[in-house]
Coordinates of C-alpha atoms in Angstrom, one line a residue:
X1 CA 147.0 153.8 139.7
X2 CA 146.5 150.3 138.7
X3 CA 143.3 150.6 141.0
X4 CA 142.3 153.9 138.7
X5 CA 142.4 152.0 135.4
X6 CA 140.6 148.7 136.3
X7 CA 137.6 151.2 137.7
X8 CA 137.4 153.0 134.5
X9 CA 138.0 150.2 132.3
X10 CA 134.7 148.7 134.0
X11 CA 133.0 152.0 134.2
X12 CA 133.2 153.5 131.2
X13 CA 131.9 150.4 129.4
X14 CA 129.1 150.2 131.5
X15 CA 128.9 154.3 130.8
X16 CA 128.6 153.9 127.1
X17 CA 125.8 150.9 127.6
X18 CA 123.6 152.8 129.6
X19 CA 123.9 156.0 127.3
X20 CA 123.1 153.8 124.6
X21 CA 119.8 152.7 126.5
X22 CA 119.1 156.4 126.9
X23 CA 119.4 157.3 123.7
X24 CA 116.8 154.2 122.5
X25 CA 114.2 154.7 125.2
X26 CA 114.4 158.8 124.3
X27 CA 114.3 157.9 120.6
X28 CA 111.2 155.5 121.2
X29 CA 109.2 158.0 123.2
X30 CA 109.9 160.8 120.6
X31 CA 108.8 158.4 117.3
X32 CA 106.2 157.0 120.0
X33 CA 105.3 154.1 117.5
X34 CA 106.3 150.0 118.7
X35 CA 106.2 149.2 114.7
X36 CA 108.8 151.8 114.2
X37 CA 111.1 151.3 116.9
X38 CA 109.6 149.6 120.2
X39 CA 111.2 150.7 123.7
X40 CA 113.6 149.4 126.0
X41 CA 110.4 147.7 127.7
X42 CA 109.0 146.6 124.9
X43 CA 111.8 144.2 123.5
X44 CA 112.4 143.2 127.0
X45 CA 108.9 141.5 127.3
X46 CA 109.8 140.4 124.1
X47 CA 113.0 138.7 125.1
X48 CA 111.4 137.1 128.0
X49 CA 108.7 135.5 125.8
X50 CA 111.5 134.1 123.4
X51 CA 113.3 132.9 126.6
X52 CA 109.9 130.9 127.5
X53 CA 109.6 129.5 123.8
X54 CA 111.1 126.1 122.6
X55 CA 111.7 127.2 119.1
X56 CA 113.8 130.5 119.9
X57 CA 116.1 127.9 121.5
X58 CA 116.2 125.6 118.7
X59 CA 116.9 128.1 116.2
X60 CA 119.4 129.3 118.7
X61 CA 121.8 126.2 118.4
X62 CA 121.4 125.5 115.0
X63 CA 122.3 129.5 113.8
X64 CA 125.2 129.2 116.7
X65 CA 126.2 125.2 115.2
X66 CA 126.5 126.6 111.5
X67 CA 128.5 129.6 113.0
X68 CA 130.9 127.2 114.9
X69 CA 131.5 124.7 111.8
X70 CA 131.8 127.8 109.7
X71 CA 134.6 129.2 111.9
X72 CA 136.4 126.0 112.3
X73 CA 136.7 125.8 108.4
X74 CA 137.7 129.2 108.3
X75 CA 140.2 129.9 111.1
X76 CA 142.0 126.5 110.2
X77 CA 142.3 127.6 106.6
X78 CA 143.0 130.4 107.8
X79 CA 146.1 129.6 109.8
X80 CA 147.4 127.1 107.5
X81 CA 147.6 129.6 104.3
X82 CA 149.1 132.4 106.7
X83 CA 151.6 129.5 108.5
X84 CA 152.8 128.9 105.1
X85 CA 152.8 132.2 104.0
X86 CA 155.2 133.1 106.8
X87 CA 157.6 130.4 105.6
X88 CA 157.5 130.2 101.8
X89 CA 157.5 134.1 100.5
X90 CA 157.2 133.1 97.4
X91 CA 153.7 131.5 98.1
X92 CA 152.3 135.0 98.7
X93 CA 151.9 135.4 94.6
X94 CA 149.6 132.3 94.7
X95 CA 147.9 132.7 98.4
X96 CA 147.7 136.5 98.0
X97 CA 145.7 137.2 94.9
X98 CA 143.2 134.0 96.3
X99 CA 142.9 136.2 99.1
X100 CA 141.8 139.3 97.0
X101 CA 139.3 138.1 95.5
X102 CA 137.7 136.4 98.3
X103 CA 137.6 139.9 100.1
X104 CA 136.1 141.2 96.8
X105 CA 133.0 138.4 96.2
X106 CA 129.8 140.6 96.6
X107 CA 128.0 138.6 99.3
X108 CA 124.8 138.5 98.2
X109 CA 125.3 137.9 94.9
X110 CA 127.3 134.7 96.6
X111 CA 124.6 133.5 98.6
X112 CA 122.5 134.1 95.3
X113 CA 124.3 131.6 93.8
X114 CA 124.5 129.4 96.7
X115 CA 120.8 129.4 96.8
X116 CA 120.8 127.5 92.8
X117 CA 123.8 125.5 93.9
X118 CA 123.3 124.3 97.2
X119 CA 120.2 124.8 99.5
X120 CA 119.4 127.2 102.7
X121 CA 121.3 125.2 105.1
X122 CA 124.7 125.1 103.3
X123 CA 124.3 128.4 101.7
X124 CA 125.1 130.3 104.9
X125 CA 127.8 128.3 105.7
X126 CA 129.9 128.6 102.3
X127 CA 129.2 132.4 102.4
X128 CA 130.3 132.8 105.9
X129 CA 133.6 131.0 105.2
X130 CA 134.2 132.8 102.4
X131 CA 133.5 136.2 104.3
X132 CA 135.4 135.2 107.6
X133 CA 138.0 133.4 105.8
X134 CA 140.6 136.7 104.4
X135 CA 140.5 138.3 107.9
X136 CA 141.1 134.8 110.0
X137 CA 144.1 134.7 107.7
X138 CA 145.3 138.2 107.7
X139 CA 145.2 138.4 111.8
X140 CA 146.7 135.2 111.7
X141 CA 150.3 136.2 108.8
X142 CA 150.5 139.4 111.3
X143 CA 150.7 137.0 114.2
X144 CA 153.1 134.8 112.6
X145 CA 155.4 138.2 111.1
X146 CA 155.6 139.1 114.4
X147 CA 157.2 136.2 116.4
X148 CA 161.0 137.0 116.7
X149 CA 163.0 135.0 114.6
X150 CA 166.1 135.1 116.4
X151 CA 164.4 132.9 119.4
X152 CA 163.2 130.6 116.6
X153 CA 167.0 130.1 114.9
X154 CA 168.6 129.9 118.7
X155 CA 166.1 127.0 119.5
X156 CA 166.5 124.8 116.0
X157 CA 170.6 125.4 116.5
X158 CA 170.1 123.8 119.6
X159 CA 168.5 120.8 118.3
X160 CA 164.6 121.5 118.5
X161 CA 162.1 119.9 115.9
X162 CA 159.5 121.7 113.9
X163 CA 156.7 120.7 116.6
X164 CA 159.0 121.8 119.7
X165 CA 159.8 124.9 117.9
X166 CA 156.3 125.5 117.3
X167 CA 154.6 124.7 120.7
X168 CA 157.1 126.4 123.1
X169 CA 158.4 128.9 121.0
X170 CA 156.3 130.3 118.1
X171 CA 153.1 129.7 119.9
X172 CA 154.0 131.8 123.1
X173 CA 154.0 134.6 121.1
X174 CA 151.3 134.3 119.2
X175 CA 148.9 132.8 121.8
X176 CA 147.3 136.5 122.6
X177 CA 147.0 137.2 118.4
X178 CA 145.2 133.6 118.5
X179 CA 142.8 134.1 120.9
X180 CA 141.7 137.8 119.7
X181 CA 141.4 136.1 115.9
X182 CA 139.4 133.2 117.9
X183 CA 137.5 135.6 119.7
X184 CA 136.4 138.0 117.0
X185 CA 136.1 135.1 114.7
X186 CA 133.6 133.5 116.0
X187 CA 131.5 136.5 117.3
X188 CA 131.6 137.9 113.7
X189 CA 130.7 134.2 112.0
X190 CA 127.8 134.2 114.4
X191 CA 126.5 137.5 113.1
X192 CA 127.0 137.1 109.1
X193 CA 125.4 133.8 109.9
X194 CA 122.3 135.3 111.2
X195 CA 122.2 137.5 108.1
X196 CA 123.3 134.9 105.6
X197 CA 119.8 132.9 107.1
X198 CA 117.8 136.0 106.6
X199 CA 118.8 136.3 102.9
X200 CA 118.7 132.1 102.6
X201 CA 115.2 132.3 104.9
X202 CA 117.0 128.9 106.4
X203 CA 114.5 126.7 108.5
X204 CA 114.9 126.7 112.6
X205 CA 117.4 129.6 112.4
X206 CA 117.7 133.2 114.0
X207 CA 118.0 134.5 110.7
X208 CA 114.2 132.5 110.1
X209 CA 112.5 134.3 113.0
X210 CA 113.9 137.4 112.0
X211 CA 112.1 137.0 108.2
X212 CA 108.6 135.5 110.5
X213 CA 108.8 138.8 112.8
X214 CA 109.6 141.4 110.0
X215 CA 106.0 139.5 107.8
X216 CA 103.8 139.9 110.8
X217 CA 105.2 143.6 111.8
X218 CA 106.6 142.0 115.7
X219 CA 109.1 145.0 115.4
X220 CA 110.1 143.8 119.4
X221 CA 110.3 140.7 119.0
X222 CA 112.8 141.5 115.8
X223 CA 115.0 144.1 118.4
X224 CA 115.1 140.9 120.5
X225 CA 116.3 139.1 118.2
X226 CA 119.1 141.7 117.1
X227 CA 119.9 142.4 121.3
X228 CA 120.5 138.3 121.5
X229 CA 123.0 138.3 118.9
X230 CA 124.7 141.0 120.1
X231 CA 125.1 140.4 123.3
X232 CA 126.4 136.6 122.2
X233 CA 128.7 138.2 120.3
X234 CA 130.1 140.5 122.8
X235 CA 130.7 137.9 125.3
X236 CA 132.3 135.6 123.2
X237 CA 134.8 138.5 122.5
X238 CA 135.4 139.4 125.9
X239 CA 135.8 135.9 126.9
X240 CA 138.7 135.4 124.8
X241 CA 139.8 139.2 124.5
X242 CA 140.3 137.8 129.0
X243 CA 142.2 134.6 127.6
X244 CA 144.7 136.6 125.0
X245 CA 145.4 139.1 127.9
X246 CA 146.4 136.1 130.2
X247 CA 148.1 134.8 127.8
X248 CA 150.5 138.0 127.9
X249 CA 151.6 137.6 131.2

């Protein structure tokens, strides 16, 4: 049975990519334009040619640098605003309507802003935080509401300080909620980074070649561009999506 499952959880995956393929290379032959929407072919040459190019690399670690920073000031927020949420109810009538409005910020009209405030390098950063920021810390309270108090009480009773109590006893059971928030944090930082640089047109950036390709009509080289961001961001979740599951066990 266990045999079964691991098959299809592999195959049907795999299943849903390949359709997807299907569907784009059927789509492409029926429009049968590359400035509408180039084929599977197509913005596979493309992606080799950015592979060969110095500044699709470049742009490459700085849109994945800002993503990184912008997740670390997120998450850890984040966690600290949830941690104390958990302990302190009554904080939740100063942390919670913070929250709200954070969720509610139009972001555009934030980067906007940004743009007169800051310049096209920060700008995507502050947005992204701001963005990432109320769902780090919602994942993060449900983590912390779920670890079984009883465990927690047994363990200070028998003498345990905060950071004992914490590392062997809270943390256990969050660890899998952790590494999911870690793991879907950063692949969705990396791709409202990407956009944030679009609307910012920041300098050596993903979000930069994706304003140069959409001026000079390289529709491929712009489904490239898209494929490499998605495919980052699917990894990165899997990776960790792996690590929470071990951490089950």
């Amino acid at each position: 049975m266990n045999k079964k499952n691991t098959i299809l959880n592999v195959a049907l995956p795999l299943l849903t990519v390949l359709s997807i393929f299907i569907l784009w290379a059927v789509a492409s032959a029926v429009i049968g334009s590359e400035y509408i929407l180039p084929s599977v072919t197509q913005t596979l040459n493309a992606l080799l040619e950015l592979l060969k190019s110095r500044e699709f690399f470049v742009a490459l670690f700085f849109t994945f640098f800002r993503s990184i920073f912008a997740f670390c000031v997120s998450f850890i927020l984040g966690f600290l605003l949830a941690r104390l949420r958990s302990k302190y109810a009554l904080l939740a009538k100063v942390i919670e309507p913070v929250i709200g409005v954070i969720r509610a910020l139009p972001t555009i009209a934030v980067i906007l802003l940004l743009l007169f405030w800051t310049n096209s390098k920060v700008a995507p950063i502050i947005v992204t935080v701001l963005v990432v920021l109320p769902t780090s810390y919602t994942h993060m309270l449900t983590a912390f509401e779920s670890i079984d108090k009883t465990t927690v009480e047994a363990g200070a009773v028998d003498g345990a300080t905060l950071k004992q109590l914490f590392l062997y006893i809270e943390f256990p059971q969050i660890s899998p909620a952790f590494y999911k928030a870690i793991g879907s944090g950063i692949s969705l930082n990396f791709k409202l980074m990407v956009a944030a640089e679009v609307l910012a047109q920041t300098a050596r950036s993903l979000g930069y070649m994706l304003n140069t390709s959409k001026v000079y009509f390289e529709i491929s080289q712009m489904m490239a561009l898209v494929l490499v961001a998605v495919l980052i961001g699917v990894v990165i979740e899997l990776v960790f999506n792996k690590i929470a599951t071990l951490a089950e066990k």
